[in-house]
Coordinates of C-alpha atoms in Angstrom, one line a residue:
Chain A
M20 CA 65.3 84.0 127.6
I21 CA 65.1 86.5 124.7
L22 CA 63.1 85.5 121.6
V23 CA 62.8 86.9 118.1
L24 CA 59.2 86.8 116.8
E25 CA 58.6 87.4 113.1
S26 CA 56.1 90.2 112.7
G27 CA 53.8 87.8 110.9
N28 CA 53.6 85.7 114.1
L29 CA 52.5 88.4 116.5
Q30 CA 49.0 87.0 116.4
S31 CA 50.4 83.9 118.2
L32 CA 51.0 86.2 121.3
F33 CA 47.4 87.4 121.1
D34 CA 46.1 83.8 120.6
T35 CA 48.1 82.5 123.6
L36 CA 46.9 85.3 125.9
I37 CA 43.3 84.7 124.8
S38 CA 43.6 81.0 125.3
E39 CA 44.9 81.8 128.8
K40 CA 41.6 83.6 129.3
Y41 CA 43.0 87.1 129.3
Q42 CA 41.0 90.0 128.0
I43 CA 43.4 92.0 125.9
I44 CA 43.5 95.8 126.2
G45 CA 45.7 97.7 123.9
P46 CA 46.0 100.7 121.5
T47 CA 43.5 100.8 118.7
L48 CA 41.7 103.3 116.6
D49 CA 38.3 104.8 117.3
N50 CA 37.0 107.7 115.3
S51 CA 40.5 108.3 113.9
A52 CA 41.9 108.7 117.4
L53 CA 44.2 106.4 119.4
I54 CA 42.5 104.8 122.4
Y55 CA 43.1 101.9 124.8
D56 CA 40.3 99.4 124.4
E57 CA 39.6 95.7 124.1
I58 CA 41.3 94.1 121.1
T59 CA 41.5 90.5 119.9
N60 CA 43.5 90.6 116.7
V61 CA 46.8 92.2 115.6
D62 CA 44.8 94.0 112.9
D63 CA 43.1 95.9 115.7
L64 CA 46.4 97.7 116.4
P65 CA 46.9 101.1 114.6
V66 CA 49.2 99.5 112.0
G67 CA 51.0 102.0 109.8
Y68 CA 50.1 105.0 112.0
T69 CA 52.4 107.4 113.8
D70 CA 51.7 110.5 115.8
E71 CA 52.7 114.2 115.9
Q72 CA 52.6 115.8 119.3
D73 CA 53.2 119.3 120.6
G74 CA 51.8 121.6 123.2
G75 CA 48.0 121.5 122.8
R76 CA 48.3 119.5 119.6
Y77 CA 48.0 115.8 118.7
R78 CA 47.7 114.4 115.2
L79 CA 47.5 110.7 114.3
V80 CA 49.3 110.4 110.9
K81 CA 49.1 107.6 108.4
S82 CA 52.7 106.7 107.8
G83 CA 52.1 104.0 105.3
G84 CA 54.6 101.8 107.1
K85 CA 53.9 98.4 108.4
K86 CA 54.9 98.8 112.1
Y87 CA 52.4 97.9 114.8
F88 CA 53.8 100.3 117.5
D89 CA 55.1 103.3 115.6
Y90 CA 53.4 105.9 117.9
V91 CA 53.8 106.7 121.6
V92 CA 51.2 107.4 124.3
G93 CA 47.9 108.9 123.4
Q94 CA 45.3 110.5 125.6
H95 CA 44.1 107.4 127.4
T96 CA 46.0 106.0 130.3
W97 CA 45.9 102.5 131.9
K98 CA 44.3 104.0 135.0
R99 CA 41.1 103.9 133.1
Y100 CA 41.2 100.2 133.7
L101 CA 42.9 100.1 137.1
Y102 CA 41.2 103.1 138.7
P103 CA 38.1 103.7 136.6
P104 CA 36.8 107.2 136.0
E105 CA 33.5 106.5 137.5
K106 CA 32.6 103.7 139.7
K107 CA 29.7 102.8 142.0
L108 CA 31.2 101.6 145.2
F109 CA 28.0 100.4 147.0
E110 CA 24.3 100.9 147.4
L111 CA 22.3 101.3 150.6
K112 CA 18.8 99.8 150.8
R113 CA 16.3 100.5 153.5
K114 CA 15.4 97.2 155.3
G115 CA 13.0 97.3 158.2
D116 CA 14.2 99.8 160.7
G117 CA 17.8 99.7 159.3
F118 CA 19.4 99.4 156.0
E119 CA 21.6 96.9 154.2
I120 CA 24.7 97.6 152.2
V121 CA 24.9 96.1 148.7
E122 CA 28.5 96.1 147.6
N123 CA 29.4 96.5 144.0
K124 CA 30.8 93.0 143.3
Q125 CA 31.2 93.6 139.6
E126 CA 33.4 90.8 138.2
I127 CA 36.8 92.0 137.0
H128 CA 38.4 90.4 134.0
K129 CA 41.8 88.9 134.0
R130 CA 43.5 91.3 131.7
A131 CA 46.5 91.6 129.5
F132 CA 47.7 95.2 128.7
I133 CA 49.5 95.3 125.4
G134 CA 51.7 98.2 124.4
V135 CA 52.5 99.6 127.8
R136 CA 55.4 102.1 127.5
A137 CA 58.2 102.3 130.1
C138 CA 56.8 105.6 131.4
E139 CA 53.4 104.0 131.9
I140 CA 54.9 101.1 133.8
E141 CA 56.5 103.6 136.2
A142 CA 53.1 105.4 136.5
I143 CA 51.4 102.1 137.4
R144 CA 54.2 101.4 139.9
I145 CA 53.6 104.8 141.5
Q146 CA 49.9 104.2 141.8
D147 CA 50.5 100.7 143.2
E148 CA 52.7 102.2 145.8
I149 CA 50.2 104.9 146.8
L150 CA 47.0 102.9 146.5
L151 CA 48.2 99.5 147.7
E152 CA 51.3 100.1 149.8
G153 CA 50.3 103.3 151.6
P154 CA 48.4 103.6 154.8
Y155 CA 45.1 103.7 153.0
K156 CA 44.8 100.7 150.8
D157 CA 42.2 101.0 148.0
A158 CA 40.3 97.7 147.8
D159 CA 38.8 98.5 144.5
Y160 CA 42.2 99.3 142.9
E161 CA 43.6 96.1 144.4
R162 CA 40.8 94.1 142.7
C163 CA 41.4 95.7 139.3
R164 CA 45.1 95.5 139.6
Q165 CA 45.5 91.8 140.4
N166 CA 45.8 89.4 137.4
I167 CA 47.1 92.1 135.1
F168 CA 49.6 90.8 132.6
I169 CA 51.8 93.6 131.2
V170 CA 53.2 93.5 127.7
A171 CA 55.6 96.4 127.5
V172 CA 56.7 98.0 124.2
N173 CA 60.0 99.7 124.3
C174 CA 60.1 103.1 122.6
V175 CA 62.4 103.5 119.6
R176 CA 60.7 106.7 118.4
P177 CA 59.9 109.1 121.2
G178 CA 57.0 111.6 120.7
G179 CA 57.2 115.4 120.5
T180 CA 56.3 116.0 124.1
C181 CA 58.1 113.0 125.7
F182 CA 60.7 113.5 128.4
C183 CA 61.1 110.1 130.0
V184 CA 64.9 110.3 129.9
S185 CA 64.8 113.4 132.1
M186 CA 62.6 111.5 134.6
G187 CA 64.6 108.4 134.4
T188 CA 61.7 106.2 133.4
G189 CA 62.4 105.2 129.8
P190 CA 62.5 104.7 126.8
R191 CA 63.3 101.0 127.8
A192 CA 61.2 99.1 130.2
T193 CA 63.5 97.6 132.7
K194 CA 61.1 96.2 135.3
G195 CA 57.4 95.8 136.1
F196 CA 56.5 93.9 133.0
D197 CA 55.7 90.3 132.2
L198 CA 56.9 90.6 128.6
A199 CA 58.7 93.4 126.9
I200 CA 58.9 93.7 123.2
T201 CA 61.0 95.9 120.9
E202 CA 59.7 96.3 117.3
I203 CA 62.5 96.3 114.7
V204 CA 62.4 96.9 111.0
D205 CA 65.9 96.5 109.4
N206 CA 67.5 94.7 106.5
S207 CA 66.9 91.4 108.0
G208 CA 63.2 92.0 108.1
H209 CA 60.3 93.1 110.4
Y210 CA 60.4 91.4 113.8
F211 CA 60.0 91.7 117.5
L212 CA 62.6 91.1 120.2
I213 CA 60.8 89.7 123.2
E214 CA 62.1 89.2 126.7
S215 CA 60.2 88.0 129.8
G216 CA 60.3 89.7 133.2
T217 CA 58.3 87.2 135.2
K218 CA 57.4 83.5 135.4
A219 CA 54.0 84.3 134.0
G220 CA 55.8 86.0 131.1
E221 CA 58.0 83.0 130.5
K222 CA 55.0 80.7 130.4
I223 CA 53.4 82.7 127.7
M224 CA 56.7 83.0 125.8
K225 CA 57.0 79.2 125.6
E226 CA 53.7 79.1 123.7
I227 CA 54.4 81.7 121.0
K228 CA 56.1 81.1 117.7
G229 CA 59.5 82.6 118.4
K230 CA 63.0 81.5 118.0
E231 CA 66.0 82.3 120.1
A232 CA 67.4 85.8 119.5
D233 CA 70.8 86.2 118.0
Q234 CA 73.3 88.8 119.2
N235 CA 72.7 90.9 116.2
A236 CA 69.0 91.4 117.0
I237 CA 69.8 92.2 120.6
E238 CA 72.4 94.8 119.6
T239 CA 70.0 96.4 117.1
A240 CA 67.4 96.9 119.8
D241 CA 70.0 98.3 122.2
R242 CA 71.2 100.8 119.5
L243 CA 67.6 101.9 118.6
M244 CA 66.8 102.6 122.2
K245 CA 70.1 104.4 122.7
E246 CA 69.2 106.6 119.7
A247 CA 65.7 107.2 121.0
E248 CA 67.2 108.6 124.2
N249 CA 68.7 111.4 122.1
K250 CA 65.4 112.1 120.3
M251 CA 63.2 113.2 123.2
G252 CA 60.8 116.0 122.3
R253 CA 61.2 117.7 125.7
R254 CA 63.7 117.9 128.5
L255 CA 63.2 118.7 132.1
D256 CA 66.2 119.6 134.3
T257 CA 65.4 117.8 137.6
D258 CA 68.5 119.0 139.4
D259 CA 67.5 120.2 142.9
I260 CA 63.9 120.4 141.6
K261 CA 62.2 120.0 145.0
E262 CA 64.1 122.9 146.6
L263 CA 63.9 124.9 143.4
L264 CA 60.1 124.8 143.5
Y265 CA 59.8 125.3 147.2
R266 CA 62.1 128.3 147.0
N267 CA 60.0 129.8 144.2
F268 CA 56.6 129.6 145.8
E269 CA 56.2 133.3 145.3
S270 CA 57.7 133.4 141.8
S271 CA 56.0 135.9 139.4
R272 CA 56.0 133.1 136.8
W273 CA 52.9 131.6 138.5
E274 CA 51.0 134.7 137.6
V275 CA 52.2 134.4 134.0
V276 CA 51.0 130.8 133.6
A277 CA 47.7 131.6 135.4
Q278 CA 46.9 134.0 132.5
R279 CA 46.9 131.1 130.2
C280 CA 45.7 128.3 132.5
L281 CA 42.0 127.4 131.8
N282 CA 41.8 125.5 135.1
C283 CA 39.8 123.0 133.2
G284 CA 41.4 119.9 134.8
N285 CA 42.5 118.2 131.6
C286 CA 46.2 117.8 132.6
T287 CA 45.2 115.9 135.8
L288 CA 42.7 113.7 134.0
V289 CA 45.2 112.6 131.4
C290 CA 48.0 112.2 133.9
P291 CA 48.8 108.6 134.6
T292 CA 49.7 109.2 138.2
C293 CA 47.1 111.7 139.3
F294 CA 44.8 109.8 141.7
C295 CA 42.4 112.4 143.1
I296 CA 38.8 111.3 143.4
N297 CA 35.6 112.7 144.6
I298 CA 33.0 110.7 146.5
E299 CA 29.3 111.5 145.6
D300 CA 26.5 110.1 147.8
I301 CA 23.5 110.0 145.5
S302 CA 19.9 109.6 146.6
G303 CA 16.9 109.9 144.3
L304 CA 13.3 110.7 144.9
E305 CA 12.9 107.2 146.2
V306 CA 14.3 107.7 149.7
N307 CA 14.5 103.9 150.1
S308 CA 17.9 103.7 148.6
A309 CA 21.1 105.6 148.1
K310 CA 24.4 104.9 146.4
R311 CA 28.0 106.0 146.7
V312 CA 29.9 106.8 143.5
R313 CA 33.6 107.5 143.1
K314 CA 34.7 109.8 140.3
W315 CA 38.0 111.2 139.0
D316 CA 38.4 114.6 140.4
S317 CA 41.0 117.4 139.8
C318 CA 42.9 119.9 142.0
F319 CA 41.9 122.5 139.4
T320 CA 38.3 122.6 140.6
L321 CA 37.2 124.9 143.4
D322 CA 35.5 122.1 145.3
H323 CA 38.8 120.2 145.5
S324 CA 40.1 122.6 148.1
Y325 CA 36.7 123.4 149.6
I326 CA 36.7 123.4 153.4
Y327 CA 34.3 125.0 155.8
G328 CA 33.8 128.6 154.7
G329 CA 35.1 128.3 151.2
S330 CA 37.8 127.1 148.8
V331 CA 41.4 127.5 149.8
R332 CA 42.8 127.8 146.3
T333 CA 40.5 130.3 144.6
S334 CA 42.9 131.7 142.0
A335 CA 44.1 129.9 138.9
K336 CA 47.7 130.7 140.0
A337 CA 47.2 128.9 143.3
R338 CA 45.7 125.9 141.6
Y339 CA 48.4 125.6 138.9
R340 CA 51.1 126.0 141.5
Q341 CA 49.6 123.4 143.7
W342 CA 49.4 120.9 140.8
L343 CA 53.0 121.4 139.5
T344 CA 54.6 121.7 142.9
H345 CA 52.8 118.6 144.1
K346 CA 53.7 116.6 141.0
L347 CA 57.4 117.5 141.0
A348 CA 58.3 118.5 144.6
S349 CA 56.0 117.7 147.5
W350 CA 55.2 114.3 146.0
I351 CA 58.8 113.5 146.8
D352 CA 58.3 114.4 150.4
Q353 CA 55.0 112.6 150.5
F354 CA 55.8 109.4 148.8
G355 CA 59.6 109.4 148.4
M356 CA 59.4 109.7 144.6
S357 CA 58.5 112.1 141.8
G358 CA 54.9 112.2 140.7
C359 CA 55.9 112.8 137.1
V360 CA 57.0 110.0 134.7
G361 CA 57.7 112.3 131.6
C362 CA 55.0 110.9 129.4
G363 CA 54.2 114.4 128.1
R364 CA 50.4 114.0 128.2
C365 CA 49.8 117.1 130.3
I366 CA 51.6 119.1 127.6
T367 CA 49.9 117.6 124.5
W368 CA 46.4 117.5 126.0
C369 CA 46.4 120.9 127.6
P370 CA 43.9 122.7 125.4
V371 CA 46.1 125.8 125.3
G372 CA 49.5 124.0 125.3
I373 CA 50.9 124.8 128.7
D374 CA 54.2 123.0 129.0
I375 CA 55.3 121.7 132.4
T376 CA 59.0 121.5 131.2
E377 CA 58.8 125.1 130.0
E378 CA 57.3 126.4 133.2
V379 CA 60.0 124.7 135.3
Q380 CA 62.7 126.0 133.0
A381 CA 61.2 129.5 133.2
I382 CA 61.3 129.4 137.0
R383 CA 64.9 128.1 136.9
E384 CA 66.0 130.9 134.6
S385 CA 64.1 133.6 136.5
E386 CA 66.4 132.6 139.5
G387 CA 69.5 132.9 137.3
K388 CA 68.4 136.3 135.9
G389 CA 67.7 137.5 139.4
K390 CA 71.3 136.6 140.2
I391 CA 72.7 138.1 137.1
M392 CA 70.9 141.4 137.8
A393 CA 72.2 141.3 141.4
D394 CA 75.7 140.8 140.1
K395 CA 75.4 143.8 137.8
E396 CA 74.2 146.0 140.6
E397 CA 77.3 145.1 142.5
Chain B
M25 CA 8.2 108.3 158.2
A26 CA 4.8 109.3 156.6
R27 CA 4.5 112.8 155.3
E28 CA 1.5 114.8 156.3
R29 CA 1.1 116.2 152.8
K30 CA 2.9 116.0 149.6
P31 CA 4.9 119.1 148.7
K32 CA 3.4 121.3 145.9
L33 CA 5.4 122.0 142.8
A34 CA 4.6 124.7 140.3
V35 CA 6.2 125.3 136.9
W36 CA 6.2 128.8 135.4
K37 CA 7.0 129.9 131.9
F38 CA 8.5 133.2 130.8
A39 CA 10.2 134.1 127.5
S40 CA 11.4 130.6 126.4
C41 CA 10.8 127.7 124.1
D42 CA 9.3 125.3 126.7
G43 CA 12.1 122.8 126.1
C44 CA 13.3 122.9 129.8
Q45 CA 9.9 122.3 131.4
L46 CA 9.4 119.5 128.9
S47 CA 12.5 117.9 130.5
L48 CA 10.3 117.2 133.5
L49 CA 7.8 115.3 131.3
D50 CA 10.7 113.7 129.6
C51 CA 11.6 111.9 132.8
E52 CA 9.5 109.0 131.6
D53 CA 10.9 106.3 133.9
E54 CA 11.0 108.6 136.9
L55 CA 7.8 110.5 136.3
L56 CA 5.6 108.1 138.4
A57 CA 8.1 108.4 141.3
V58 CA 7.9 112.2 140.9
A59 CA 4.1 112.2 140.9
D60 CA 4.2 109.9 143.9
K61 CA 6.3 112.2 146.0
I62 CA 5.1 115.6 145.0
T63 CA 1.8 117.3 143.9
I64 CA 2.1 118.9 140.5
A65 CA 0.1 121.9 141.5
N66 CA 0.6 124.2 138.5
F67 CA 2.1 122.9 135.3
P68 CA -0.1 123.9 132.3
E69 CA 2.1 121.8 129.9
A70 CA 1.1 118.7 131.9
S71 CA -2.3 119.3 133.3
R72 CA -5.1 121.9 133.2
A73 CA -5.9 121.3 136.8
V74 CA -4.4 124.2 138.8
I75 CA -4.1 124.1 142.6
K76 CA -3.8 127.5 144.3
G77 CA -0.5 128.5 145.9
P78 CA 1.6 129.0 147.8
Y79 CA 4.0 126.4 146.4
D80 CA 6.8 124.5 148.0
V81 CA 9.0 124.5 144.9
S82 CA 8.6 126.7 141.8
L83 CA 10.5 125.9 138.7
V84 CA 10.9 129.0 136.5
E85 CA 11.7 128.8 132.9
G86 CA 12.4 131.7 130.6
S87 CA 13.8 135.2 130.7
I88 CA 12.2 138.5 131.4
T89 CA 11.5 140.4 128.2
T90 CA 8.3 142.3 128.7
P91 CA 7.1 144.8 131.3
H92 CA 4.2 142.4 132.1
D93 CA 6.6 139.6 132.9
A94 CA 8.8 141.9 135.0
E95 CA 5.7 142.3 137.2
R96 CA 4.5 138.7 137.1
I97 CA 7.8 137.2 138.3
H98 CA 7.3 139.1 141.6
K99 CA 4.0 137.3 142.1
V100 CA 5.6 134.0 141.4
R101 CA 8.3 134.7 144.0
R102 CA 5.7 135.7 146.6
A103 CA 3.9 132.4 146.0
S104 CA 7.0 130.2 146.2
K105 CA 8.9 128.9 149.2
V106 CA 11.8 127.8 147.0
L107 CA 12.3 129.3 143.5
V108 CA 14.6 127.4 141.1
T109 CA 15.3 128.8 137.7
I110 CA 15.8 126.3 134.9
G111 CA 17.7 126.7 131.7
A112 CA 19.8 129.3 129.9
C113 CA 16.9 131.7 129.4
A114 CA 16.1 131.9 133.1
T115 CA 19.7 131.9 134.2
A116 CA 21.3 134.1 131.6
G117 CA 18.7 135.6 129.3
G118 CA 18.8 132.9 126.7
I119 CA 19.3 133.1 123.0
Q120 CA 16.8 136.0 122.9
A121 CA 19.4 138.0 124.8
L122 CA 21.1 138.5 121.4
R123 CA 18.9 141.6 121.3
N124 CA 20.9 143.0 124.2
F125 CA 23.7 143.7 121.8
S126 CA 21.5 145.7 119.4
D127 CA 18.6 148.1 119.5
V128 CA 15.4 146.0 119.9
K129 CA 13.3 148.7 118.1
D130 CA 15.2 147.9 114.9
F131 CA 14.1 144.3 115.1
V132 CA 10.5 145.1 115.9
A133 CA 10.4 147.5 113.0
I134 CA 11.6 144.8 110.6
V135 CA 9.5 141.9 111.9
Y136 CA 6.1 143.4 112.7
P137 CA 3.8 145.2 110.3
S138 CA 2.4 147.3 113.2
P139 CA 5.3 147.8 115.6
E140 CA 3.2 150.0 117.8
Y141 CA 1.4 147.0 119.2
I142 CA 4.6 145.5 120.5
V143 CA 5.4 146.2 124.1
T144 CA 8.8 144.8 124.9
L145 CA 11.8 145.6 127.0
N146 CA 15.2 146.6 125.6
K147 CA 16.9 143.7 127.1
S148 CA 16.3 140.0 127.9
T149 CA 17.4 139.4 131.4
P150 CA 17.7 136.5 133.7
I151 CA 15.3 135.9 136.6
S152 CA 17.9 136.7 139.2
D153 CA 18.1 140.3 137.9
H154 CA 14.5 140.7 139.2
V155 CA 13.9 138.5 142.2
F156 CA 15.9 136.4 144.7
V157 CA 16.6 132.9 143.2
D158 CA 17.3 130.0 145.5
Y159 CA 19.0 127.8 142.9
E160 CA 20.0 128.1 139.2
L161 CA 20.0 125.0 137.0
R162 CA 21.9 125.6 133.8
G163 CA 21.5 124.3 130.3
C164 CA 19.9 124.7 126.9
P165 CA 18.0 122.6 127.6
I166 CA 18.6 121.5 131.1
N167 CA 19.6 117.9 131.8
K168 CA 16.7 115.9 133.1
Y169 CA 18.8 114.0 135.6
Q170 CA 20.1 117.3 137.0
L171 CA 16.5 118.5 137.3
L172 CA 15.6 115.3 139.3
E173 CA 18.7 115.8 141.4
V174 CA 17.7 119.4 142.3
V175 CA 14.1 118.5 143.0
S176 CA 15.1 115.5 145.1
A177 CA 17.7 117.5 147.0
F178 CA 15.2 120.3 147.9
L179 CA 12.6 117.8 149.0
I180 CA 15.0 115.9 151.2
G181 CA 16.7 119.1 152.4
R182 CA 20.2 118.4 151.2
K183 CA 22.6 120.1 148.8
P184 CA 22.2 119.2 145.1
I185 CA 25.2 117.7 143.5
I186 CA 25.6 120.0 140.5
P187 CA 29.3 120.4 139.8
P188 CA 30.3 123.9 138.6
Y189 CA 33.5 122.6 136.9
S190 CA 34.3 122.3 133.2
V191 CA 32.7 120.1 130.5
C192 CA 36.3 118.6 130.1
M193 CA 35.9 116.8 133.4
E194 CA 32.9 114.8 132.0
C195 CA 34.5 114.5 128.6
K196 CA 37.7 113.0 129.8
R197 CA 36.0 110.7 132.2
K198 CA 33.9 109.5 129.4
G199 CA 37.1 108.7 127.4
N200 CA 36.3 111.1 124.5
I201 CA 39.4 112.2 122.6
C202 CA 39.8 115.9 122.8
V203 CA 38.3 117.5 119.6
M204 CA 40.4 120.7 120.1
V205 CA 43.8 119.0 120.6
A206 CA 43.3 116.0 118.2
H207 CA 41.3 117.8 115.4
G208 CA 41.8 121.5 115.9
T209 CA 38.1 122.0 116.4
P210 CA 37.3 125.1 118.6
C211 CA 35.5 124.0 121.7
L212 CA 33.9 125.9 124.6
G213 CA 34.3 122.9 126.9
P214 CA 37.2 124.3 129.0
V215 CA 35.2 127.4 130.0
T216 CA 31.7 125.8 130.1
Q217 CA 30.0 124.2 133.1
A218 CA 29.5 120.5 133.0
G219 CA 26.1 118.9 133.1
C220 CA 25.3 117.8 129.6
G221 CA 27.6 114.7 129.8
A222 CA 29.9 116.3 127.1
L223 CA 27.2 115.7 124.5
C224 CA 28.7 117.5 121.5
P225 CA 32.4 116.4 121.9
S226 CA 31.0 112.8 122.1
Y227 CA 29.9 113.3 118.5
N228 CA 33.2 115.0 117.4
R229 CA 31.7 118.6 117.7
G230 CA 33.1 121.4 119.7
C231 CA 31.1 122.4 122.8
Y232 CA 28.6 125.3 122.1
G233 CA 28.5 126.4 125.8
C234 CA 24.9 125.5 126.4
F235 CA 25.5 125.2 130.2
G236 CA 27.0 128.7 130.4
P237 CA 30.3 129.7 132.0
K238 CA 31.9 127.3 134.5
E239 CA 33.4 128.5 137.8
T240 CA 36.4 130.8 137.2
P241 CA 36.3 130.6 133.4
N242 CA 39.4 131.9 131.5
T243 CA 37.6 132.8 128.3
N244 CA 40.4 135.1 127.2
S245 CA 43.1 132.4 127.1
L246 CA 40.7 130.1 125.2
A247 CA 40.0 132.9 122.7
E248 CA 43.7 133.6 122.2
W249 CA 44.3 129.9 121.5
C250 CA 41.4 129.8 119.0
K251 CA 43.0 132.5 117.0
K252 CA 45.9 130.1 116.6
L253 CA 43.4 127.6 115.2
N254 CA 42.5 130.2 112.6
V255 CA 39.2 131.4 114.1
S256 CA 38.5 134.9 112.9
R257 CA 37.6 137.8 115.1
D258 CA 34.0 137.7 113.9
D259 CA 33.7 134.0 114.5
L260 CA 35.1 134.5 118.0
T261 CA 32.3 136.9 118.8
R262 CA 29.8 134.4 117.5
F263 CA 31.6 131.6 119.4
F264 CA 30.8 133.2 122.8
R265 CA 27.5 134.6 121.7
N266 CA 25.1 131.7 121.8
F267 CA 22.5 130.5 124.3
N268 CA 24.4 132.1 127.1
A269 CA 25.4 135.2 125.3
Y270 CA 24.5 137.5 128.2
A271 CA 26.2 135.5 130.9
D272 CA 28.8 137.8 132.2
S273 CA 32.1 136.2 131.1
F274 CA 30.8 135.1 127.8
R275 CA 29.3 138.6 127.1
K276 CA 32.6 140.3 127.9
E277 CA 34.6 137.9 125.8
S278 CA 32.3 138.3 122.8
E279 CA 32.5 142.1 123.1
A280 CA 36.2 142.0 123.3
H281 CA 36.4 140.6 119.7
E282 CA 33.5 142.7 118.3
R283 CA 34.5 145.2 115.7

């Protein structure tokens, strides 16, 4: 079933979700920045805003338009809700001669994510596979992940650092959603094309104030997404990428990028698939209790590769190479898929604008040049 | 497991503003627990009662700026089993290390009517330039929770959890939107050690680098990017020349842009 929902009736989707006891998380403005937070009303969405994105640069711009979803992904990722940045796992309390374990049984809301982009759906799928399907199931992730209702938004205007087409993840959400909506403004008005992907989605769709979509609306949505595919801000040639990076383990390009890399960890913390965590066991002056806390970590810290005797990856070169090679190459060997979904966050939110697509291209071209030079010598 | 005696803690002041040692008194909720576990043996800010050394843990605040203090720190070291320096003054020379970039005699001549009474060293230096330091706790001022963590860790005999990574790690976990990327505000966060909880970026300000250089800081790359944000050479020098001006990597970077 595909419905058309007039823009004025979008609130009926919110109201239906709220009446089904969902806490809605979606894009909203805080301090003139786009974040993912709890929202209850369509007016909480950044209506009439769009974004400009480039390496190390993000600007939210008032477009004056009336669209609800005229921007792409911002700094926040959904992993903030599925795999929180900081979480107490349990507490130990001394009891007689032993101790008791007090688990963190914090209640987790039934949540609806609104405005999930195709690349982000793929990122959630990747984390699902690693944290739920792998040999080490993450019980906390499982608790956060269940009862999530996903409302995808198809991208008709890619951002300046987007390259989902290269990674085969967008701009259209094809699976992994309960509802997917495409926002359209054309001469027949301002409306949403809504399709369901699950039974839960269908159930919600029956409650909202839509009417059956005509062929014209469906074709318009198809055309807009087709056009979006050609407007990607970045491109990453993934041909032979695993072997390319393995072959170029000693490329001089790693030194070049290390000159710029701040090894600050930002790229990993904004990446929707990065899952590294650190476990801290905390005891205070009161030696009667201790707690274990999980925090987002990054392969850009020295402690990340610390083993007996010191850190393995001491240079910025080694750490950047580890991150990029894992994301695009060894992730494939490890999990059978790429670790990059092409959302462009690591490019935009790198404080000095290091661009993963540019680095891969430079490595690719350095091979070509090497070959050309060899040809000339002959 | 009853202790035979409570460990003795001493707090020492050198050239500083007292802000860091006050962090201990600022531990309002935890202060009773602290007093319960340790004997505060020498802490003039808190009590006139002084118990003779040696001390199990000494917290040293402030930098060395006078010949007298350069002597005194050795006495403190000799009386202390564990010596922990606290704050930017003690770990890097503090804001008073700005004198290190000029001739201190010029300042003395301007400030004091009778400069001949002033006995001071040419440079303000961290405690570790003078004696062996067991642990350095950064910050201007230090974070009281980090102080409690270090004191607890030393009393229990475990390693303190004081991460040497960037402020960005705390900032991103907190969910702050990057002030440099989203607003073009120069920020020292990517080269500064975490510990403050990303205080300034949480209020839309760039980081001032109060906790000093992080592990493996790439100050040069940050400076080059700041030029693109239209930060002038003079401002770049000032950018790196704050409370941790004499910390090695910040000092070198500020000097690189000095005319």
